[in-house]
């Protein structure tokens, strides 16, 4: 046997197709290193903090060096070993370092092929490809990264071997884009409203304070926070009285609020810049992003649930937000690899039209909403009272007089329960089931009957005492987070609703009870 035949003989032994297979792009090592570093950041960060310690600093540095060497070796091995083959019936992948694995993915099993091109991808002329197939909690495979030509060849192969092409990105090649119907375009003003509604800035500031508290030995962050007000007071000749500290507190809260909203607005402008939603045939497609341009899509028959978010901030600005759950979509997927947002922010007068575009035939304005059982108010009030009892020990720390506020808290709990009962309702028109609930942050979901996989009625001891039941729905090809639930239904009404749903789902030919 010739030496040149060794790779061919090894491929035959592993059951691989003929030929050397295709490699990843030369820049793959850079992106793989970055991905590996993100994966070890969780436990590498304590080592970084420990490196500043006088006692254990050298151990922490040694640990970081060992981790860095392992990351480099692992990344080089992954990129060097990875191969893929495109055949007439399947996509074959070989990867693995210490333990080599060969995966064969039939073209018929591939539900989606996602191409992500961030700023670095565009500068280097590459693309990251994720392959999603049914039956798994994670993406079937990730090719990090391919040249634009190889990524386009993979897209073309999927399109030729399947009747319909389900890809999440075009690679900006020459040629006409298929006919698309624009559904939504968000300008900077709408994104500004979304940023003011969102609490992303609060999360960023909270993370910054948490990081600063861990670095207090290195960076005297808290000394700066407490020191500059005193220095300011001495500079202007003010006494550190109650009035000064009250004014300072109001000033700091105001600055913090402006900073939080500014960060939220910046995040929304950066992530969702030039957001466009369109309908291409039977496929919903969204395109957005300033630095990383995201292209996400899903056919309408894969949309299992539509969720309308209506928080307090949304109502103040006469806006809502619409998300969707897609069959086969994994919980681990990010917004870069799945259609999640149909409308991050939307004017109220456009909601019904957009719902109809996602679910053809759904007349949201014509739904007949039915209230929940009257005992709903009392049961929600009891749950709210639980928080009241938990607050009593905290209130006692401020003195017995603080207990005088407990009746006020109880009144708020009662008003909260009444608001929940008044707003919460369900509707069923034979094709779509809808449910809305909430108090300050309200939400409404709509599910097509033909997306329901199973129907279950449950009754807890409290349900049996109040004559109510709970309806649980599992959606087709959805993860655990996609289960829908309707609480506080009258037991007779719940049984009739479940019977009607089972009949309609049975007519679709795939549900189970």
Coordinates of C-alpha atoms in Angstrom, one line a residue:
X1 CA 0.0 0.0 0.0
X2 CA 1.3 3.4 -1.0
X3 CA 1.7 6.1 1.7
X4 CA -0.6 8.3 -0.3
X5 CA -3.4 5.8 0.1
X6 CA -3.4 6.0 3.9
X7 CA -6.0 8.8 4.2
X8 CA -8.2 7.0 1.7
X9 CA -8.0 3.7 3.6
X10 CA -8.7 5.5 6.9
X11 CA -11.7 7.2 5.3
X12 CA -13.0 3.8 4.1
X13 CA -12.5 2.3 7.6
X14 CA -14.5 5.1 9.2
X15 CA -17.3 4.7 6.6
X16 CA -16.7 8.1 5.1
X17 CA -17.5 9.1 1.5
X18 CA -14.7 9.1 -1.1
X19 CA -12.5 12.1 -1.4
X20 CA -10.6 14.1 1.2
X21 CA -13.6 16.2 2.3
X22 CA -13.8 19.9 2.8
X23 CA -11.9 21.8 5.5
X24 CA -12.9 24.8 7.4
X25 CA -11.5 28.2 6.4
X26 CA -8.0 29.2 7.5
X27 CA -9.5 31.9 9.8
X28 CA -11.4 29.2 11.7
X29 CA -8.6 28.9 14.3
X30 CA -9.2 32.5 15.3
X31 CA -13.0 32.1 15.8
X32 CA -12.5 28.7 17.5
X33 CA -10.1 30.3 20.0
X34 CA -12.5 33.0 20.8
X35 CA -15.4 30.5 21.3
X36 CA -13.2 28.4 23.6
X37 CA -12.2 31.4 25.6
X38 CA -15.9 32.3 26.0
X39 CA -16.5 28.8 27.2
X40 CA -13.8 28.9 29.9
X41 CA -14.5 32.5 31.0
X42 CA -16.8 31.4 33.8
X43 CA -14.0 29.6 35.8
X44 CA -11.1 31.6 34.4
X45 CA -12.4 34.8 36.0
X46 CA -11.8 33.6 39.6
X47 CA -8.2 32.7 38.6
X48 CA -7.8 36.3 37.2
X49 CA -9.0 37.7 40.5
X50 CA -6.8 35.3 42.4
X51 CA -3.7 36.5 40.5
X52 CA -3.8 39.7 42.5
X53 CA -3.5 37.8 45.7
X54 CA -0.1 38.0 47.5
X55 CA -0.5 34.4 48.8
X56 CA -2.1 32.5 45.9
X57 CA -1.2 34.8 43.0
X58 CA 1.5 32.5 41.5
X59 CA -0.9 29.5 41.6
X60 CA -3.6 31.5 39.8
X61 CA -1.1 32.6 37.1
X62 CA 0.1 29.1 36.6
X63 CA -3.6 27.9 36.3
X64 CA -4.3 30.6 33.7
X65 CA -1.2 29.6 31.7
X66 CA -2.2 25.9 31.7
X67 CA -5.7 26.8 30.7
X68 CA -4.4 29.0 27.8
X69 CA -2.2 26.2 26.5
X70 CA -5.1 23.7 26.7
X71 CA -7.4 26.1 24.8
X72 CA -4.9 26.6 22.1
X73 CA -4.2 22.9 21.6
X74 CA -7.9 22.1 21.7
X75 CA -8.7 24.7 19.1
X76 CA -5.9 23.7 16.7
X77 CA -6.9 20.0 17.0
X78 CA -10.6 20.8 16.4
X79 CA -9.9 22.9 13.3
X80 CA -7.4 20.4 11.9
X81 CA -9.5 17.3 12.3
X82 CA -12.9 18.7 11.2
X83 CA -14.0 17.6 7.7
X84 CA -17.3 17.6 5.9
X85 CA -18.7 15.9 2.8
X86 CA -21.7 16.8 0.7
X87 CA -23.4 13.8 -0.9
X88 CA -26.6 13.3 -2.8
X89 CA -28.5 12.0 0.3
X90 CA -26.8 13.4 3.4
X91 CA -24.3 15.8 4.9
X92 CA -21.4 13.9 6.6
X93 CA -19.4 15.5 9.4
X94 CA -16.2 14.2 11.0
X95 CA -15.0 16.0 14.1
X96 CA -13.6 15.2 17.6
X97 CA -10.2 15.4 19.1
X98 CA -9.6 12.7 21.7
X99 CA -12.7 10.8 20.4
X100 CA -13.5 11.1 16.7
X101 CA -17.1 11.1 15.7
X102 CA -18.8 10.8 12.3
X103 CA -22.3 12.2 12.0
X104 CA -24.6 11.7 9.0
X105 CA -27.4 14.2 8.6
X106 CA -29.9 13.3 5.9
X107 CA -31.0 16.4 3.9
X108 CA -34.6 15.6 4.8
X109 CA -33.9 16.0 8.5
X110 CA -32.4 19.5 8.3
X111 CA -35.0 22.0 9.4
X112 CA -32.9 25.1 9.1
X113 CA -29.5 26.3 8.0
X114 CA -28.4 29.5 9.7
X115 CA -25.6 31.7 8.4
X116 CA -24.2 34.3 10.8
X117 CA -21.9 37.1 9.6
X118 CA -20.8 39.5 12.3
X119 CA -18.4 42.4 11.8
X120 CA -15.3 40.2 12.0
X121 CA -16.9 37.7 9.6
X122 CA -17.5 40.4 7.1
X123 CA -14.0 41.9 7.4
X124 CA -12.4 38.5 6.9
X125 CA -14.9 37.3 4.2
X126 CA -16.2 34.3 6.1
X127 CA -19.4 33.0 7.6
X128 CA -20.5 30.8 10.5
X129 CA -23.0 28.1 9.6
X130 CA -25.3 26.3 12.0
X131 CA -27.3 23.2 11.0
X132 CA -30.5 22.5 12.9
X133 CA -32.3 19.2 12.6
X134 CA -35.3 17.9 14.5
X135 CA -35.2 15.9 17.6
X136 CA -32.4 17.6 19.6
X137 CA -32.0 20.2 22.2
X138 CA -29.1 21.8 20.5
X139 CA -28.0 22.6 17.0
X140 CA -27.0 19.5 15.1
X141 CA -23.7 21.0 14.0
X142 CA -21.8 24.3 13.8
X143 CA -19.3 25.0 11.0
X144 CA -17.1 27.7 12.4
X145 CA -16.1 29.2 9.9
X146 CA -16.5 28.7 6.1
X147 CA -15.6 30.9 3.2
X148 CA -18.5 32.7 1.6
X149 CA -18.2 30.4 -1.4
X150 CA -18.3 27.2 0.7
X151 CA -21.2 28.5 2.8
X152 CA -23.1 29.4 -0.4
X153 CA -22.4 25.9 -1.8
X154 CA -23.8 24.4 1.3
X155 CA -26.9 26.5 1.0
X156 CA -27.3 25.6 -2.6
X157 CA -26.9 21.9 -1.9
X158 CA -29.7 22.0 0.7
X159 CA -31.9 23.9 -1.7
X160 CA -31.4 21.5 -4.5
X161 CA -31.9 18.4 -2.4
X162 CA -35.0 19.7 -0.7
X163 CA -38.2 21.0 -2.3
X164 CA -38.0 24.3 -0.3
X165 CA -34.9 26.2 0.8
X166 CA -35.0 27.1 4.5
X167 CA -31.9 29.1 5.0
X168 CA -31.5 32.0 7.4
X169 CA -29.2 34.2 5.5
X170 CA -28.2 35.3 2.0
X171 CA -24.5 35.8 1.4
X172 CA -25.0 39.0 -0.6
X173 CA -24.4 37.2 -3.9
X174 CA -25.4 38.6 -7.2
X175 CA -28.9 37.9 -8.4
X176 CA -32.4 38.9 -7.6
X177 CA -33.9 38.2 -4.2
X178 CA -37.2 36.2 -4.2
X179 CA -40.3 38.3 -4.0
X180 CA -40.9 39.5 -0.4
X181 CA -43.7 41.4 1.2
X182 CA -42.5 43.9 3.8
X183 CA -44.4 43.6 7.0
X184 CA -42.5 45.9 9.4
X185 CA -39.6 48.3 9.5
X186 CA -38.4 49.9 12.7
X187 CA -36.8 53.4 12.5
X188 CA -34.6 55.0 15.1
X189 CA -37.6 56.5 16.9
X190 CA -39.2 53.2 17.5
X191 CA -35.9 51.7 18.7
X192 CA -35.6 54.7 21.0
X193 CA -39.0 53.8 22.5
X194 CA -38.0 50.2 22.9
X195 CA -34.9 51.2 24.7
X196 CA -36.8 53.4 27.1
X197 CA -39.2 50.5 27.8
X198 CA -36.5 48.0 28.3
X199 CA -34.4 47.3 31.5
X200 CA -31.2 46.3 29.7
X201 CA -29.4 49.3 31.2
X202 CA -30.3 48.2 34.7
X203 CA -28.8 44.8 34.1
X204 CA -25.6 46.3 32.8
X205 CA -25.2 48.6 35.8
X206 CA -26.0 45.8 38.2
X207 CA -23.3 43.7 36.6
X208 CA -20.9 46.5 36.8
X209 CA -21.5 47.0 40.5
X210 CA -21.2 43.3 41.1
X211 CA -17.8 43.3 39.3
X212 CA -16.6 46.3 41.2
X213 CA -17.5 44.7 44.5
X214 CA -15.2 41.8 43.6
X215 CA -12.3 44.0 42.6
X216 CA -12.5 46.2 45.7
X217 CA -9.0 45.2 46.9
X218 CA -7.5 46.3 43.5
X219 CA -9.8 49.2 42.6
X220 CA -11.2 51.2 45.6
X221 CA -14.5 51.6 43.9
X222 CA -16.6 52.0 47.0
X223 CA -14.1 54.5 48.4
X224 CA -14.7 56.6 45.3
X225 CA -18.5 56.3 45.6
X226 CA -18.5 57.4 49.2
X227 CA -15.6 59.9 49.0
X228 CA -16.6 62.2 46.2
X229 CA -19.8 63.5 47.9
X230 CA -17.9 64.5 51.0
X231 CA -15.2 66.1 48.8
X232 CA -18.0 68.0 46.9
X233 CA -19.6 69.2 50.1
X234 CA -16.3 70.5 51.5
X235 CA -15.6 72.2 48.2
X236 CA -18.8 74.1 48.2
X237 CA -18.8 74.6 52.0
X238 CA -22.0 72.6 52.8
X239 CA -22.8 70.8 56.0
X240 CA -23.4 67.1 55.8
X241 CA -27.0 67.4 57.0
X242 CA -30.1 65.6 56.1
X243 CA -31.0 68.0 53.4
X244 CA -27.7 67.6 51.7
X245 CA -27.9 63.8 51.7
X246 CA -31.5 63.9 50.5
X247 CA -30.6 66.2 47.6
X248 CA -27.6 64.0 46.8
X249 CA -29.6 60.9 46.8
X250 CA -32.1 62.4 44.4
X251 CA -29.3 63.6 42.2
X252 CA -27.7 60.1 42.1
X253 CA -31.0 58.4 41.4
X254 CA -31.6 60.8 38.5
X255 CA -28.2 60.2 37.0
X256 CA -28.6 56.5 37.4
X257 CA -31.9 56.5 35.7
X258 CA -30.6 58.5 32.8
X259 CA -27.6 56.2 32.5
X260 CA -29.7 53.1 32.6
X261 CA -32.0 54.4 29.9
X262 CA -29.1 55.6 27.9
X263 CA -27.5 52.1 28.0
X264 CA -30.8 50.5 27.1
X265 CA -31.3 52.8 24.1
X266 CA -27.7 52.2 22.9
X267 CA -28.2 48.4 23.2
X268 CA -31.4 48.5 21.2
X269 CA -29.9 50.7 18.5
X270 CA -26.8 48.5 18.2
X271 CA -28.6 45.1 18.2
X272 CA -31.8 45.9 16.3
X273 CA -30.7 48.7 13.9
X274 CA -32.6 48.6 10.6
X275 CA -35.0 45.9 11.8
X276 CA -37.0 44.6 8.9
X277 CA -39.7 41.9 8.9
X278 CA -40.8 40.5 5.6
X279 CA -42.9 37.6 4.2
X280 CA -41.2 35.6 1.5
X281 CA -43.7 33.1 0.2
X282 CA -44.7 31.3 3.3
X283 CA -41.5 32.2 5.2
X284 CA -41.2 35.0 7.8
X285 CA -37.8 36.6 7.7
X286 CA -36.2 39.2 10.0
X287 CA -33.0 41.2 9.3
X288 CA -31.4 43.5 11.8
X289 CA -28.2 44.5 13.5
X290 CA -25.6 47.2 13.2
X291 CA -22.3 45.4 13.9
X292 CA -23.5 41.9 13.6
X293 CA -26.1 41.6 10.9
X294 CA -28.6 38.9 11.8
X295 CA -30.8 37.1 9.3
X296 CA -33.4 34.8 11.0
X297 CA -36.3 33.1 9.3
X298 CA -38.9 30.3 9.8
X299 CA -41.8 29.1 7.7
X300 CA -45.2 30.0 9.1
X301 CA -46.2 26.4 9.6
X302 CA -43.3 26.0 12.1
X303 CA -44.5 28.9 14.3
X304 CA -46.1 27.1 17.3
X305 CA -47.0 30.1 19.5
X306 CA -47.3 33.9 19.3
X307 CA -46.7 35.9 22.5
X308 CA -47.7 39.5 22.9
X309 CA -45.9 41.3 25.7
X310 CA -47.7 44.3 27.2
X311 CA -45.7 45.7 30.1
X312 CA -46.3 49.0 32.0
X313 CA -43.7 50.8 29.9
X314 CA -45.4 49.5 26.7
X315 CA -48.8 50.9 27.8
X316 CA -47.3 54.3 28.7
X317 CA -46.0 54.5 25.1
X318 CA -49.0 52.8 23.4
X319 CA -46.7 50.0 22.2
X320 CA -46.5 46.2 22.5
X321 CA -43.8 43.6 21.6
X322 CA -44.4 40.3 19.7
X323 CA -42.3 37.1 20.0
X324 CA -42.8 33.7 18.5
X325 CA -42.0 30.2 19.4
X326 CA -40.8 28.0 16.5
X327 CA -41.2 24.3 16.3
X328 CA -37.7 22.6 16.5
X329 CA -36.2 25.8 18.0
X330 CA -33.8 24.9 20.9
X331 CA -33.7 26.8 24.2
X332 CA -30.0 27.1 23.8
X333 CA -30.3 29.0 20.6
X334 CA -29.5 32.7 20.6
X335 CA -31.3 35.4 18.7
X336 CA -28.6 35.1 16.0
X337 CA -29.8 31.6 15.1
X338 CA -33.5 31.6 15.3
X339 CA -36.6 33.7 14.6
X340 CA -37.5 35.1 18.0
X341 CA -38.7 38.7 17.5
X342 CA -41.5 39.4 15.1
X343 CA -41.8 42.9 16.4
X344 CA -39.5 44.1 19.2
X345 CA -41.8 47.2 19.5
X346 CA -45.1 47.8 17.6
X347 CA -47.8 50.4 17.6
X348 CA -51.2 49.1 18.9
X349 CA -53.1 49.8 15.6
X350 CA -50.8 47.4 13.7
X351 CA -51.1 44.4 16.1
X352 CA -54.0 42.6 14.5
X353 CA -52.6 42.9 11.0
X354 CA -49.3 41.5 12.1
X355 CA -50.9 38.6 14.0
X356 CA -52.9 37.8 10.8
X357 CA -49.7 37.8 8.8
X358 CA -48.1 35.2 11.2
X359 CA -51.3 33.1 11.6
X360 CA -53.4 33.5 8.4
X361 CA -57.1 33.4 9.3
X362 CA -56.6 34.5 12.9
X363 CA -59.1 37.3 13.7
X364 CA -57.7 38.6 17.0
X365 CA -60.1 41.5 17.1
X366 CA -63.1 39.1 16.7
X367 CA -62.1 36.7 19.6
X368 CA -64.8 36.2 22.2
X369 CA -62.9 36.4 25.5
X370 CA -64.3 34.4 28.5
X371 CA -63.4 35.3 32.1
X372 CA -61.8 33.0 34.6
X373 CA -63.6 31.5 37.6
X374 CA -64.7 34.0 40.2
X375 CA -62.4 32.3 42.8
X376 CA -59.4 33.5 40.9
X377 CA -59.4 36.9 42.7
X378 CA -59.3 35.3 46.2
X379 CA -56.6 32.8 45.3
X380 CA -54.4 35.4 43.7
X381 CA -55.0 37.6 46.7
X382 CA -53.8 34.8 49.0
X383 CA -50.6 34.4 47.0
X384 CA -50.0 38.2 47.3
X385 CA -50.6 38.0 51.0
X386 CA -47.7 35.5 51.3
X387 CA -45.3 38.3 50.3
X388 CA -46.9 40.5 53.0
X389 CA -46.1 38.0 55.8
X390 CA -42.5 37.6 54.4
X391 CA -42.1 41.4 54.7
X392 CA -43.1 41.6 58.4
X393 CA -39.6 40.5 59.8
X394 CA -38.0 43.1 57.5
X395 CA -40.4 45.8 58.6
X396 CA -39.7 45.1 62.3
X397 CA -36.1 46.1 61.7
X398 CA -37.2 49.7 61.1
X399 CA -39.4 49.8 64.2
X400 CA -42.9 48.7 65.2
X401 CA -44.4 51.8 63.6
X402 CA -43.6 50.3 60.2
X403 CA -46.3 47.6 60.8
X404 CA -48.8 50.4 60.2
X405 CA -47.9 50.1 56.5
X406 CA -49.1 46.5 56.4
X407 CA -52.8 47.4 55.8
X408 CA -51.6 49.5 52.8
X409 CA -49.7 46.6 51.5
X410 CA -52.8 44.4 52.0
X411 CA -54.9 46.9 50.0
X412 CA -52.3 46.8 47.2
X413 CA -52.5 43.0 47.2
X414 CA -56.3 43.1 46.9
X415 CA -56.2 45.6 44.1
X416 CA -53.6 43.5 42.3
X417 CA -55.7 40.4 42.6
X418 CA -58.8 42.3 41.3
X419 CA -56.7 43.7 38.3
X420 CA -55.5 40.2 37.5
X421 CA -59.1 38.8 37.4
X422 CA -60.5 41.6 35.3
X423 CA -57.8 41.3 32.6
X424 CA -57.2 37.5 32.5
X425 CA -59.4 35.6 30.0
X426 CA -59.3 32.9 27.4
X427 CA -60.8 32.6 23.9
X428 CA -61.3 29.7 21.4
X429 CA -62.8 30.1 17.9
X430 CA -62.3 26.6 16.6
X431 CA -58.9 27.3 15.0
X432 CA -57.0 29.3 17.6
X433 CA -56.7 29.2 21.3
X434 CA -55.7 32.4 23.1
X435 CA -55.1 33.4 26.7
X436 CA -54.2 36.6 28.4
X437 CA -53.0 37.3 32.0
X438 CA -50.9 39.6 34.1
X439 CA -51.1 42.6 36.3
X440 CA -48.5 45.3 35.5
X441 CA -46.6 43.2 33.0
X442 CA -49.3 41.5 30.9
X443 CA -48.9 38.9 28.2
X444 CA -51.2 37.2 25.7
X445 CA -50.4 34.1 23.8
X446 CA -52.1 32.6 20.7
X447 CA -51.7 29.0 19.6
X448 CA -53.1 27.4 16.4
X449 CA -55.0 24.2 17.1
X450 CA -53.0 22.2 14.6
X451 CA -49.7 23.0 16.6
X452 CA -51.1 21.3 19.7
X453 CA -49.5 17.9 20.5
X454 CA -51.2 16.9 23.8
X455 CA -53.9 18.2 26.1
X456 CA -54.1 17.6 29.8
X457 CA -56.5 18.7 32.6
X458 CA -55.1 18.8 36.1
X459 CA -56.9 19.5 39.4
X460 CA -55.0 20.3 42.6
X461 CA -56.6 20.1 46.1
X462 CA -57.3 23.8 45.8
X463 CA -58.9 23.4 42.4
X464 CA -61.2 20.7 43.7
X465 CA -62.2 22.9 46.7
X466 CA -63.0 25.8 44.4
X467 CA -64.5 23.9 41.5
X468 CA -61.7 24.8 39.0
X469 CA -59.2 23.1 36.8
X470 CA -55.9 23.8 35.0
X471 CA -55.5 23.2 31.3
X472 CA -52.0 22.2 30.0
X473 CA -50.9 22.1 26.4
X474 CA -47.8 20.7 24.8
X475 CA -47.0 22.1 21.5
X476 CA -45.7 20.3 18.5
X477 CA -41.9 19.9 18.3
X478 CA -41.4 22.5 21.1
X479 CA -39.1 22.5 24.0
X480 CA -40.2 22.4 27.7
X481 CA -40.5 26.2 27.8
X482 CA -43.2 26.2 25.1
X483 CA -45.8 24.5 27.3
X484 CA -49.0 26.6 27.6
X485 CA -51.1 26.7 30.7
X486 CA -54.5 28.2 31.6
X487 CA -55.2 28.4 35.3
X488 CA -58.4 29.0 37.3
X489 CA -60.9 27.6 34.7
X490 CA -64.3 26.6 35.8
X491 CA -64.2 22.8 35.9
X492 CA -67.2 22.3 33.6
X493 CA -65.9 24.9 31.2
X494 CA -62.5 23.4 31.2
X495 CA -63.9 19.9 30.4
X496 CA -65.9 21.3 27.4
X497 CA -62.9 23.3 26.2
X498 CA -60.6 20.2 26.5
X499 CA -63.2 18.1 24.6
X500 CA -63.4 20.6 21.8
X501 CA -59.7 20.9 21.6
X502 CA -59.2 17.2 21.4
X503 CA -61.8 16.9 18.6
X504 CA -60.1 19.7 16.6
X505 CA -56.6 18.3 17.2
X506 CA -57.8 14.8 16.3
X507 CA -59.1 16.2 13.0
X508 CA -55.6 17.4 12.3
X509 CA -54.4 13.9 12.8
X510 CA -51.3 14.3 15.1
X511 CA -52.4 15.1 18.6
X512 CA -52.7 12.9 21.7
X513 CA -54.7 13.4 24.9

